[in-house]
Every structure is written in structure tokens, then in C-alpha cells.
XYZ file of C-alpha atoms in Angstrom:
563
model
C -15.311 17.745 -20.392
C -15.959 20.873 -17.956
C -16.904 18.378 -14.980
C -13.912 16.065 -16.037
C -11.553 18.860 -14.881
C -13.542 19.786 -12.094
C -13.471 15.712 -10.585
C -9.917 15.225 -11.519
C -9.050 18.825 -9.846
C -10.700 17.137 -6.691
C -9.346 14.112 -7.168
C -5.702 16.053 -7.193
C -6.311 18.243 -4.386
C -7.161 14.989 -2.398
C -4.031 12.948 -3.001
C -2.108 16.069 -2.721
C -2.702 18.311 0.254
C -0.071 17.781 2.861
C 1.599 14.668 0.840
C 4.481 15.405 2.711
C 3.151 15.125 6.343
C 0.150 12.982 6.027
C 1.014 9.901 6.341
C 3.443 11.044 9.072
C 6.266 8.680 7.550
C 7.164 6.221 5.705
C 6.013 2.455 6.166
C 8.977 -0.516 5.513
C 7.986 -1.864 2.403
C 7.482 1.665 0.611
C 10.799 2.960 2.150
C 12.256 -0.350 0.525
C 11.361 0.231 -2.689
C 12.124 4.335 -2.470
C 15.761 3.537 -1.080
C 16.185 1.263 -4.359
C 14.784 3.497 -6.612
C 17.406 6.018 -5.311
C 20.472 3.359 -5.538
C 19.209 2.221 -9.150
C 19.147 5.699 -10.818
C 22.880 6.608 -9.277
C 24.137 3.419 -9.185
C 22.414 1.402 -11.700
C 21.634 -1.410 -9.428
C 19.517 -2.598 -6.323
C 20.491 -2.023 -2.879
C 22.002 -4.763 -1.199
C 18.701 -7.051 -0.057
C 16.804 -5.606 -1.913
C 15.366 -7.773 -4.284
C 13.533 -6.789 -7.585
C 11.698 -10.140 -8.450
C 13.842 -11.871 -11.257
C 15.207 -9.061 -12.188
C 18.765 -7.073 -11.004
C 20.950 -8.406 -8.508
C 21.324 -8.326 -5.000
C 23.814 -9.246 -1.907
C 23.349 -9.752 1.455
C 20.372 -9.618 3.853
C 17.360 -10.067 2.043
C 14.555 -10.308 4.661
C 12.091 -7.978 4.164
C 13.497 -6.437 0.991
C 11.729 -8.574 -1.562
C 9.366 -7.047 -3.743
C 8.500 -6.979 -7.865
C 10.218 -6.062 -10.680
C 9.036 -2.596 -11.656
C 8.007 -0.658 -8.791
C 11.548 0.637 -8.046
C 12.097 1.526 -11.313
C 8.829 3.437 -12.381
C 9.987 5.754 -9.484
C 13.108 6.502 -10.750
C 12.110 8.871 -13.888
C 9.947 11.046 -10.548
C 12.627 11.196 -7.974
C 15.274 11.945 -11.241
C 13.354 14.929 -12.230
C 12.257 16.011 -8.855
C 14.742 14.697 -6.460
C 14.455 12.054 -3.718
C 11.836 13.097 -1.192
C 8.724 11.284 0.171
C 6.841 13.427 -2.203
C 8.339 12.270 -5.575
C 8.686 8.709 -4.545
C 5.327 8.745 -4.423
C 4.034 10.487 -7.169
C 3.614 8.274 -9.575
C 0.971 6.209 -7.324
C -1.037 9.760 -7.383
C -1.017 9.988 -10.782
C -1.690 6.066 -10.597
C -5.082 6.800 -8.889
C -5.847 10.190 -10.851
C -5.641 6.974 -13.901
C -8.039 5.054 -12.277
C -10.425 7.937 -12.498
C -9.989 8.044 -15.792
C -10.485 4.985 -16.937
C -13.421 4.136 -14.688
C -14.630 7.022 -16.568
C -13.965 5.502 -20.452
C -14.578 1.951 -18.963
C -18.174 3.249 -17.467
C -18.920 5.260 -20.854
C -18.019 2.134 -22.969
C -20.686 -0.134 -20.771
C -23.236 2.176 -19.973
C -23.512 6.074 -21.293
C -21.584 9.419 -20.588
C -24.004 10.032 -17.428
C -23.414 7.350 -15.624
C -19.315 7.626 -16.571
C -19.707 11.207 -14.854
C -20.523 9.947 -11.580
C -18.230 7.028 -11.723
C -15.058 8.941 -12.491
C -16.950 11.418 -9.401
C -17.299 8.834 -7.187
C -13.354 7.420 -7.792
C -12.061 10.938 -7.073
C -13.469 10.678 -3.347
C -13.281 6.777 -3.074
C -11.543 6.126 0.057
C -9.237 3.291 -1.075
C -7.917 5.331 -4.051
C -7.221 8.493 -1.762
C -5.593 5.798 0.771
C -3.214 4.489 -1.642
C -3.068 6.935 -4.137
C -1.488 8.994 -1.162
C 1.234 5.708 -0.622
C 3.873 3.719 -2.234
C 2.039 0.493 -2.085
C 3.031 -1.128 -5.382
C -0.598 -2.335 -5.447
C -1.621 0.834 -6.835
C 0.187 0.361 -9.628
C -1.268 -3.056 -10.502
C -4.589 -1.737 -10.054
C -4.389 1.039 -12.496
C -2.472 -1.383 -15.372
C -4.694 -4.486 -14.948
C -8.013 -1.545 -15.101
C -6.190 -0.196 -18.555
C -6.096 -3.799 -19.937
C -9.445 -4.019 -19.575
C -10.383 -1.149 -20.927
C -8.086 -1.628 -24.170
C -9.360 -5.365 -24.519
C -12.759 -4.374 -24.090
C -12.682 -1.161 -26.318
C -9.891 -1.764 -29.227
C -11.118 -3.632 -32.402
C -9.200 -6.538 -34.372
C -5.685 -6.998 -33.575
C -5.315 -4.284 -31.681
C -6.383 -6.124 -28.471
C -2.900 -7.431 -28.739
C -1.685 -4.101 -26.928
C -3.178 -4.770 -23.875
C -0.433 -7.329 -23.102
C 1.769 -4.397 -22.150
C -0.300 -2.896 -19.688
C -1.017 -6.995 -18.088
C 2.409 -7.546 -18.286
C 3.008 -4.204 -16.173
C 0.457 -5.051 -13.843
C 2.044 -8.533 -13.132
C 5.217 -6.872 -12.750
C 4.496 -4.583 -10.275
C 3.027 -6.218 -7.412
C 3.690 -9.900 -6.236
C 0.552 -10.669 -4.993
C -1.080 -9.631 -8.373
C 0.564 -12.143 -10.301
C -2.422 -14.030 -9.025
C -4.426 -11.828 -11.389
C -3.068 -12.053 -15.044
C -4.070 -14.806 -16.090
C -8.292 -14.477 -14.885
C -8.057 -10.587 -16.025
C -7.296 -11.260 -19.480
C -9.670 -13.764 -19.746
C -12.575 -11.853 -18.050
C -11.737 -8.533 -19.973
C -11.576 -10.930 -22.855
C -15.343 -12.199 -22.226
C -16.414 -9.127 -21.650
C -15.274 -7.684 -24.697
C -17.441 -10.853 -26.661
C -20.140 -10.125 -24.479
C -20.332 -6.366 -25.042
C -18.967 -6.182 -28.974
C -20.956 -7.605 -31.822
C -17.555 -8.276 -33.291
C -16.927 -12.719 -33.593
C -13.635 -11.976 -34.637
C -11.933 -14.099 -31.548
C -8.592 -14.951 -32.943
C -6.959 -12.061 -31.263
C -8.380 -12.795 -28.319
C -7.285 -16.302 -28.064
C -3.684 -15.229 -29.394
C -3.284 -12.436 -26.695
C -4.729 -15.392 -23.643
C -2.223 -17.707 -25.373
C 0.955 -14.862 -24.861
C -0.521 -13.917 -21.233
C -0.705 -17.701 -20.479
C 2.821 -18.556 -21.860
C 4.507 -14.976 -20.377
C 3.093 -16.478 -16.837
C 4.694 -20.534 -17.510
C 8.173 -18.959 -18.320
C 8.138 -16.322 -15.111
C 6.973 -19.549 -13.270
C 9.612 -21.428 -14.435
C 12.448 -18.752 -13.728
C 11.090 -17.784 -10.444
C 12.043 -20.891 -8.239
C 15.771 -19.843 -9.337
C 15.792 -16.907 -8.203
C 16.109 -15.502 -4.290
C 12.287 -14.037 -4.992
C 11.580 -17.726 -5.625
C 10.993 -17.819 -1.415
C 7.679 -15.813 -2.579
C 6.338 -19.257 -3.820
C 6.354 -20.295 0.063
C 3.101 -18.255 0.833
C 1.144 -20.274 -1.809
C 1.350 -23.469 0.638
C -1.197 -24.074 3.335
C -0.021 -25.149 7.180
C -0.492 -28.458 7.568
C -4.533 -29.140 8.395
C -3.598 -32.774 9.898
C -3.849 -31.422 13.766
C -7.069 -30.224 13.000
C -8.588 -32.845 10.638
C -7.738 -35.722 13.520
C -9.495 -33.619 15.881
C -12.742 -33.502 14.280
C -12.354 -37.626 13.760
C -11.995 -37.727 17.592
C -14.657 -35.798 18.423
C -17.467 -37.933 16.761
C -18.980 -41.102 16.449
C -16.968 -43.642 14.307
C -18.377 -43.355 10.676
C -17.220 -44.378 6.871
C -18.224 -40.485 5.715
C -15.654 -39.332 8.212
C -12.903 -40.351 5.439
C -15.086 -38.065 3.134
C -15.795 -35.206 4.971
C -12.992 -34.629 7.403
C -9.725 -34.795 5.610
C -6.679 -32.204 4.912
C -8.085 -31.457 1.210
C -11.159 -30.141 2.471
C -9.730 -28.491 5.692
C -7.659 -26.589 3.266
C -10.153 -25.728 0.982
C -12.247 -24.744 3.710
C -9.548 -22.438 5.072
C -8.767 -20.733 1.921
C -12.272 -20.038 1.027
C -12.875 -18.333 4.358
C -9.513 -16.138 3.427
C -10.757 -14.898 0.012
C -14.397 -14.239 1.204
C -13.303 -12.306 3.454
C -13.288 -9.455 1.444
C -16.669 -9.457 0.902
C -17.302 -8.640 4.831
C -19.867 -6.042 4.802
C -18.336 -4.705 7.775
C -14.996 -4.429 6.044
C -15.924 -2.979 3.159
C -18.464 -0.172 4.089
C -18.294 0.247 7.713
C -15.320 0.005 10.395
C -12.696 -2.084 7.769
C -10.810 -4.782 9.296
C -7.812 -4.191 11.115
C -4.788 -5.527 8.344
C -2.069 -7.274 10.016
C -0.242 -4.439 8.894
C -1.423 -1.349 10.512
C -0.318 0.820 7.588
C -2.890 -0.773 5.701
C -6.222 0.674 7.130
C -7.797 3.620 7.924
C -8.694 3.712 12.212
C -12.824 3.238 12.149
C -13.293 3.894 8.412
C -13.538 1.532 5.294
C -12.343 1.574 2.171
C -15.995 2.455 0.910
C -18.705 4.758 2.447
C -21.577 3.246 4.252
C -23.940 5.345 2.057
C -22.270 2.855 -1.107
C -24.061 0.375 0.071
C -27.427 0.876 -0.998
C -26.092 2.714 -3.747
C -24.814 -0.624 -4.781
C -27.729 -2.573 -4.195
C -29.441 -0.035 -6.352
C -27.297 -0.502 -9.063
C -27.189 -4.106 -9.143
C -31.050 -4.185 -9.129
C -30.810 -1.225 -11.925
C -28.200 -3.447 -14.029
C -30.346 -6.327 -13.257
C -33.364 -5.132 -15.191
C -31.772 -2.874 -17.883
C -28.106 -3.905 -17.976
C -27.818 -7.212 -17.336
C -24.767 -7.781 -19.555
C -23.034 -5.461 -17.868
C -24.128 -6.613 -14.490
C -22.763 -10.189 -15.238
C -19.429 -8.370 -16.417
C -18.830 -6.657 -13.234
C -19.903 -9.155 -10.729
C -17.061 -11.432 -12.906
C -14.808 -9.239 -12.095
C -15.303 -8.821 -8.286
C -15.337 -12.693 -8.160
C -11.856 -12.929 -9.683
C -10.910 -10.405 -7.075
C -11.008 -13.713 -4.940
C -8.169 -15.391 -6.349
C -5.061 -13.912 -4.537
C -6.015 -14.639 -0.956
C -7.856 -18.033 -2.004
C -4.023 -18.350 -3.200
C -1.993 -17.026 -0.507
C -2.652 -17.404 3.117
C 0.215 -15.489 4.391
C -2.125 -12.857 5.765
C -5.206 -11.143 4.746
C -4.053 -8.412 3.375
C -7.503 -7.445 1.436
C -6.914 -3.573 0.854
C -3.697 -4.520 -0.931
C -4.553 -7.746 -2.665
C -7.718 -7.348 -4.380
C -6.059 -4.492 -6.521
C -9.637 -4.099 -8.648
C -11.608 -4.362 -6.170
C -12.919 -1.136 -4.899
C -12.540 0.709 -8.466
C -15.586 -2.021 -9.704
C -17.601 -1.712 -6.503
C -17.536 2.413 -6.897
C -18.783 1.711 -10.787
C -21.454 -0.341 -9.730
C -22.484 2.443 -6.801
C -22.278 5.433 -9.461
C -24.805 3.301 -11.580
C -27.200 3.118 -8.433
C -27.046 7.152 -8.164
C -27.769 7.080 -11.596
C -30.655 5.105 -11.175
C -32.259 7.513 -8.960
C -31.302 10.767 -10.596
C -35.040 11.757 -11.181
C -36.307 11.591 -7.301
C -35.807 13.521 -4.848
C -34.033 11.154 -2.951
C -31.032 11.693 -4.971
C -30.495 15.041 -2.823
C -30.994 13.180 0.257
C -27.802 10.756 -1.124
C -25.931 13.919 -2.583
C -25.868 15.259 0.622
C -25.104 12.037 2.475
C -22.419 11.363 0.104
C -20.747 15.237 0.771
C -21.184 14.190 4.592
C -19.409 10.756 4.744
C -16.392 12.222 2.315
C -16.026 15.219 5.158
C -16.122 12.865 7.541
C -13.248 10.226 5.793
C -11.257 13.436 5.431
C -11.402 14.108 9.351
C -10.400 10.829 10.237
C -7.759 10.502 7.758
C -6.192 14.066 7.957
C -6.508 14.729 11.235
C -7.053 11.523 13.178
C -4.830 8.890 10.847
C -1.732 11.335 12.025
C -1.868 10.744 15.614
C -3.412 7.740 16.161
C -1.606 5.836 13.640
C 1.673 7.426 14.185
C 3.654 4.027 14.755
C 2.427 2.208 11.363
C 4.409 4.651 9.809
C 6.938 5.138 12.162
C 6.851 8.681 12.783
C 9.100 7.913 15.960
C 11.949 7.077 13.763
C 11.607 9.791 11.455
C 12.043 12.104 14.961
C 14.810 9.759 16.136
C 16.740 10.536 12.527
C 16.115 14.508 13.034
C 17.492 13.843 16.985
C 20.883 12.149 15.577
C 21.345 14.571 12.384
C 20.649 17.808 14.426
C 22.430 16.089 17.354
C 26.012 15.175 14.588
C 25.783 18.555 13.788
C 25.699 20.576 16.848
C 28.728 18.095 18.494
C 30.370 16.662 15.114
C 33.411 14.816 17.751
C 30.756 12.845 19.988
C 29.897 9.368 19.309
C 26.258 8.078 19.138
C 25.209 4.652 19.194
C 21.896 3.309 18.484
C 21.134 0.183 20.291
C 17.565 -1.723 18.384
C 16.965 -5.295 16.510
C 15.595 -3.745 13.130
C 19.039 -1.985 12.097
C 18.454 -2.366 8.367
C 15.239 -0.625 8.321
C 16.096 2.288 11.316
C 19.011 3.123 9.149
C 17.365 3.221 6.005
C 14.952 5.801 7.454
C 18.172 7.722 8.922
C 19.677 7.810 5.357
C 15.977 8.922 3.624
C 14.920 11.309 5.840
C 18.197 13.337 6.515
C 19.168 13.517 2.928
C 22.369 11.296 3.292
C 21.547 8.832 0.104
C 21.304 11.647 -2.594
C 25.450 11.321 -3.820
C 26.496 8.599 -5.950
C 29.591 8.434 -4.387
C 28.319 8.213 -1.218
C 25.435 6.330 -2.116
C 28.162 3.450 -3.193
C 30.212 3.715 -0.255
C 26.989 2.790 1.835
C 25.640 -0.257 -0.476
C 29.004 -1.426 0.415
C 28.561 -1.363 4.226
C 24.727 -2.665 3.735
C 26.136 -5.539 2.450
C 28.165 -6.446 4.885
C 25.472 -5.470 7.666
C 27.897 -2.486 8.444
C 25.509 0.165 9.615
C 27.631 2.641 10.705
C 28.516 6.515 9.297
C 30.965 8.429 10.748
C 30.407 8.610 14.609
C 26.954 7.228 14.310
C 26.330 3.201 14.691
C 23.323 1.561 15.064
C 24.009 -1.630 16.567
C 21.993 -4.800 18.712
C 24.546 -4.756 21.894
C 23.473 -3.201 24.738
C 25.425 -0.366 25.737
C 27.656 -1.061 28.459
C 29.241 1.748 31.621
C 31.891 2.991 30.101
C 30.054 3.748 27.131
C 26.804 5.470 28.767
C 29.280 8.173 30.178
C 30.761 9.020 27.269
C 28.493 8.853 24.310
C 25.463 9.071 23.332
C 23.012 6.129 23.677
C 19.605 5.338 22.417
C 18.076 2.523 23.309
C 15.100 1.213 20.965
C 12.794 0.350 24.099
C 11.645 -3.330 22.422
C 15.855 -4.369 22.662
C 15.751 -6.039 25.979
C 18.746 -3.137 27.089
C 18.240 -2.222 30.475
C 16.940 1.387 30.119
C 19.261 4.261 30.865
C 18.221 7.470 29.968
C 17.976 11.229 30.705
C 15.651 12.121 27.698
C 12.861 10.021 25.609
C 11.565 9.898 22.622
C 7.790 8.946 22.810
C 4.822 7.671 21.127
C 2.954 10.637 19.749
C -0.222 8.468 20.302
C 0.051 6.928 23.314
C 3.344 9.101 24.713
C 4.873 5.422 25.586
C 8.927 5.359 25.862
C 9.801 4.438 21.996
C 13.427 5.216 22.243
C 15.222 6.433 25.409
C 18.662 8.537 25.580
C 21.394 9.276 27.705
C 24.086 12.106 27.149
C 22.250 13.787 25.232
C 23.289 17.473 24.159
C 20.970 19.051 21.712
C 18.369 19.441 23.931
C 19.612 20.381 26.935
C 18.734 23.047 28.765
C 15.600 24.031 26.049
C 11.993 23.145 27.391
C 10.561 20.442 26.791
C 6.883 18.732 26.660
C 6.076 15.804 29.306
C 4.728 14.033 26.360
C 4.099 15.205 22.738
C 1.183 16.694 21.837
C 0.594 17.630 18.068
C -1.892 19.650 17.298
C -1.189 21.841 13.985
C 0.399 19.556 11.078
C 3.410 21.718 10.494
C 4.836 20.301 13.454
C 4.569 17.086 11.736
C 7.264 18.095 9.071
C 9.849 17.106 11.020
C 12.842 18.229 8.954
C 11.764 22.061 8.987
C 11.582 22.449 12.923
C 13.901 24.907 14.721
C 16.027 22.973 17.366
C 14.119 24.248 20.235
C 10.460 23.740 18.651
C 11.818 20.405 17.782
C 12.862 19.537 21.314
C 10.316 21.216 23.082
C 7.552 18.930 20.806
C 9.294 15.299 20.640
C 11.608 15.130 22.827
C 10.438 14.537 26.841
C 12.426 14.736 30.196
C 12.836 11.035 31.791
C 12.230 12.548 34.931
């Protein structure tokens, strides 16, 4: 129980240190569901487009706000108790992963022996996905750590009380839409598994719980398409393959087999089977990753496992292979059904959100390898290999991750909503107009960051305008027209540099990475006349909590002369 503490200390410290700072912001689809976790606990329903599955209602634009039922409202006990912040939105996806740890530990002592659940619950609290994401507000995380305790209920309850793991599959299924994909293959893989490991024939509770899971799935199915999150159903459908398939016909020699072997069924098949195997990438799991469509997503030059798990897995499946090969059939079930959402969906890649179980049942199987060598002397060689690539995942991902991937989380807007709060308070009469095509999301990040969604009455006032596509608070308006003479000489403008305005500016806001012009503005007044950097260059992480800077450190670290 002493090491217990000790691992799920580490595991803590790791998801915890700097939680405010690192990641340097917030990405759009975890702002989406913080905002809406805010409106729901003081207003008692969604923000306007934002859309909570089949579940609450919604008004206006709903592009980009659709996301599942649950995830909004498991963060509302967190930011109740402990206010809204980055930090307590995304608390309960810490104590998500600190879960996993724990029940890799119970699942690995209920398959193999204590030992070997020691190192697995070891190697979870440094796994580089669960740090990742257990430091997010990817609703994956959740999914992961529900669909992992159904598993471990089906496989370890007796009788009838199997029945209980519906709750956590139902929870799972609610929390992430890509998931969904899931229920139905986890419950009946946990289900084998739990024939395969008990001695117990009883299976009528097992076939009554796969008959609720299979039912609960037909009736969301049938509700869905009725609902705005019924557009979700879209990314189940291929592109048409007829370009390609006619193509191939050209190019060869008439033939009957042509009919056979080249048509759209086949194309498609082809096409989704390269999607899901993906995955499985060596590369991308245990050396460099693959760059996500969405930056956010990945860690620069590091995977989601460490290079040294690779042998350690091949170890352990040879180990399993010869001493536990029930188990070893279990687990390699499970990573296959890990296929199924992006064999499903083709609307991007997305493996380090999609395959949810993933990278908790690959770190399993590489504890087992460790164990297999814990009598030879190459186990300190691996200990210390281990303790090197961890060190080295925390350099990259505390102190490189920052920097370079500054823009996935939009750390420019977070400085551009400490510019126009600092810059309302300092000259209250002035108008300032923000000129950029993403207004939803840029004002969003204005309200979160600068505190100005915490009052219920407020908070209602502003659903109001959202709905309407009113962004606009007081003197501040965030709008897509380019600003136009009259305007430039008496307000203040900022000018997203992706809106196509011609640029007009005395000051810039810049890319911390690559100090390119992310924002530019003219008339400015809080800054004036206080030094400022040529481009910014952070270098100690308190500079990278925004909201706590002085004016002049502020200015003098963001903000850069045009000239």
C-alpha cells in the first residue's frame, strides 16, 4: 500500500505542477465545454451553440460547439466548489487519470499478481498519454477512465452484480462522441474476458447486461438523427471512392476481375482500414507521434509511449505468451477493438483522442515485460532508461510544449484578452474594436480568462447576445469588418492578422514561437511609453501566467513596437 501512495503522489505531482500555465491556454473544444459548464451551474442551461448531445437545449450558432452529454456537467460540481478557472475545469480529468492508475492497478492484480500490478499502476503514473490528457479537458479522458472501470467491474464482480457496470459504460458513452464507437465491443470483450478468466458458467448476467448495453445504444441511435448533434452521424460516411475506383479501371488492361477487385466497396474498405491501423504506427506510438490535425493533440517530437516500452512490450507479450496466455489473448482483444472508432469515422485521425483504451493496455502489457526481467541485471539497465526517457518527456513537455506549441492553445489570445481588460480599465471611455473571423471563440476566451462569465446575471445577459451573434460588452466589439479612417483615429483597433484587413498598426501582438504578427493595434494606450521587447521571449514560466503580470512586465514581454 506504501508504494501505492508513493506512485499516485507522482502521478499527482505530474498532472499538477504548473496546471495553470502549462498548457499555456486553453484549446476550442475544452474552452467549449468549460464556458458551458459555467452557464449550466448559474443558469441551468447550455450556452447558446453549444450543444450537449441529446441532451439540454441550445440556440443559435452551433459550429464548433457540439460535443456529448456529460462532459459539461461532470465539471460543474469542480468549478462550483472551486470556482471557474482553468484549474478546476480541469480537475476532474486529473483525477480521471490518477483513476486510471488505479484501476490498471486492480485490473493488473486481478489478471496477473500484486507485483506485476505495482509496476503497472508505476508505469501509468509516468505514461505520457495520461500526463498529456490528464493535464487537459479532452472529454476523452473521461471515457477512458469509465469504459477501464467497466471492465474491471465486469471482469471482477460475481453473479448479478456485473449488472453495475452498465453505469460506468453508459458514462463512458456519454462523455465522448467518438467513444460511442466503443460500448458496444467493450462490454462484450470485458464480458469474454470475465468467462475466460472466472471459473464461474453463470452467463445469464452477462448476456442480460450485453442485451441493456445493446438496446441503451438502438434507442440513442434512434433519438440522435433528431437532434442538432444528429450532424455527428455525417463523419461515419466515406467520400465518394468513384474518382478513384475509375482510375485504377483506366489504368490497366481490360479484365472481368476488374469488377471484383476495383470497386467503391473495397476502395472504402481499403481506406478505412488504413485509418484505424494507423494507430498501430510504431513511429507514432513510441517514437516522434504523428502530427494530429489538431496541434493540441500531440506532444512536439515525443509519443504517447517511451521508446524504451517497446521492448518492454515485446517482452511481455513473449512472457504472456508462455505463462499467461489467457491473459495475453485478453489484452491483445482489447487493443484490437481500439480499432473501431477510426475504422468508423474518417473525419480525421485523431488517434491520441479516439482510441480512449489504448495506451492504458499497452503500459499493462510493458509493466508485465519489466516484470519478466526482474531477476537480471538488465532490469537496472531498463530502470534507469525508463528514469531517463520520463526526464526527458518532462523537458519537452514543460519546457518545450510552452513555446513551441504556443498557438494550439492560443496563448496569443489569452495575451490579447489581458491587452483589452488592462487596456478597458486604464481608459474605461475609449472604444476598442476587434476586427477577426473566429468571433465566437476569441470572445469566449475574453469572457474566461478575464473573469467576466462568473455572475449569473451577467452570465444571462451575455447568452442573450451569443445568441444573436452579438459579441459586444460595453465599449469592446469584436467584429469581421475591417476598420475603416475615421475609426483608426479614434479607437482602438486590433486586427486578427488572418482577416484580410489591411494592417494598420503602432503595436503587435506576436507569436511567442515564431514572433510572427498574430494581432496588430493601433491607438493603443496601455503601453505607451513603457519598454517593450522586439519580439517575446519567455524564458521563466511565471511570465506565462498572464493574468498576474504588472502592466509594464506585461507590455514589456508581449507586446512589440511595429516599428
Amino acid at each position: 500500500m506504501k508504494r501505492i501512495l508513493i506512485i499516485i503522489l507522482v502521478a499527482l505531482l505530474l498532472r499538477l505542477v504548473n496546471l495553470s500555465t502549462i498548457p499555456p491556454g486553453m484549446a476550442n473544444d475544452e474552452l467549449n465545454i468549460a464556458i458551458n459548464a459555467e452557464s449550466i451551474l448559474k443558469t441551468g442551461s447550455n450556452v447558446p451553440g453549444v450543444v450537449t448531445g441529446i441532451i439540454g437545449k441550445t440556440a443559435g450558432d452551433i459550429s464548433f460547439g457540439i460535443h456529448s452529454e456529460l462532459s459539461s456537467y461532470i465539471i460543474v460540481p469542480f468549478i462550483a466548489v472551486f470556482g471557474f478557472s482553468s484549474v478546476s475545469v480541469k480537475i476532474p480529468f486529473v483525477l480521471a487519470s490518477i483513476g486510471i492508475v488505479l484501476i490498471g492497478y486492480l485490473l493488473a492484480k486481478r489478471m496477473f499478481d500484486r507485483k506485476i500490478a505495482v509496476v503497472s499502476a508505476a508505469l501509468l503514473a509516468v505514461n505520457p498519454w495520461l500526463i498529456f490528457f490528464g493535464r487537459s479537458a479532452y472529454e476523452s479522458m473521461l471515457s477512458s477512465f469509465f469504459y477501464l472501470l467497466s471492465i474491471l467491474l465486469i471482469i471482477r464482480l460475481t453473479g448479478w452484480k456485473k449488472i453495475y457496470s452498465i453505469l460506468p459504460l453508459i458514462m463512458g458513452f456519454l462523455c465522448y462522441f467518438s467513444a460511442k464507437t466503443l460500448m458496444i465491443p467493450v462490454a462484450i470483450m470485458a464480458s469474454c474476458a470475465s468467462v475466460i478468466l472466472n471459473k464461474d458458467r453463470n452467463f445469464k448476467p452477462l448476456l442480460i447486461l450485453n442485451m441493456l448495453v445493446i438496446v441503451f445504444v438502438a434507442a440513442y441511435l434512434f433519438i440522435l438523427p433528431t437532434t442538432p448533434a444528429g450532424t455527428r452521424i455525417n463523419e461515419l460516411k466515406a467520400s465518394d471512392t468513384s474518382l478513384e475506383v475509375n482510375i485504377k479501371r483506366t489504368a490497366s488492361l481490360d479484365s472481368p476481375l476488374a469488377i471484383l477487385f476495383e470497386n467503391k466497396v473495397l476502395e472504402e474498405l481499403k481506406i478505412r482500414t488504413a485509418a484505424s491501423l494507423g494507430e498501430l504506427n510504431l513511429n507514432y506510438l513510441f517514437l516522434n507521434g504523428q502530427p494530429e490535425t489538431i496541434s493540441s493533440l500531440s506532444v512536439p517530437d515525443h509519443a504517447f509511449m517511451y521508446l524504451i516500452d517497446l521492448p518492454l512490450i515485446i517482452l511481455g507479450l513473449i512472457f504472456m505468451a508462455g505463462k499467461y496466455k489467457k491473459q495475453l489473448i485478453i489484452l491483445l482483444a482489447f487493443i484490437g477493438i481500439t480499432l473501431v472508432p477510426n475504422f468508423l469515422n474518417l473525419q480525421g485521425t485523431t488517434y491520441s483522442i479516439r482510441t480512449v483504451i489504448l495506451f492504458p493496455i499497452l503500459a499493462i502489457i510493458s509493466a508485465v515485460g519489466f516484470y519478466s526481467i526482474r531477476n537480471s541485471l538488465l532490469k537496472n539497465v531498463i530502470l534507469l532508461l525508463y528514469i531517463i526517457s520520463i526526464l526527458n518527456f518532462c523537458y519537452i513537455y514543460f519546457f518545450r510544449l510552452p513555446i513551441e506549441r504556443s498557438e494550439a492553445w492560443f496563448l496569443s489570445e489569452r495575451v490579447l484578452s489581458k491587452y483589452i481588460s488592462s487596456s478597458i480599465t486604464k481608459t474605461p471611455d475609449r472604444k476598442i474594436v476587434l476586427v477577426t473571423s473566429q468571433r465566437k471563440l476569441t470572445f469566449y476566451k475574453y469572457l474566461f480568462y478575464n473573469g467576466k462569465y462568473v455572475d449569473a446575471k451577467e452570465i444571462g445577459l451575455i447568452n442573450g447576445k451569443i445568441a444573436v451573434q452579438d459579441y459586444k460588452i460595453g465599449n469592446f466589439n469584436i467584429t469581421t469588418q475591417c476598420p475603416t479612417i475615421t475609426s483608426v483615429n479614434q479607437d482602438i483597433i486590433i486586427v486578427n492578422s488572418s482577416s484580410g484587413c489591411p494592417k494598420i498598426k503602432d503595436i503587435t501582438i506576436k507569436s511567442v514561437n515564431d514572433a510572427g504578427d498574430v494581432f496588430t493595434i493601433s491607438g493603443d494606450a496601455l503601453c505607451q511609453g513603457l519598454p517593450k521587447n522586439k519580439y517575446p521571449l519567455i524564458k521563466a514560466v511565471r511570465l506565462l501566467d498572464i493574468e498576474k503580470l504588472t502592466t509594464e512586465d506585461f507590455c514589456k514581454t508581449y507586446v512589440s513596437d511595429s516599428r
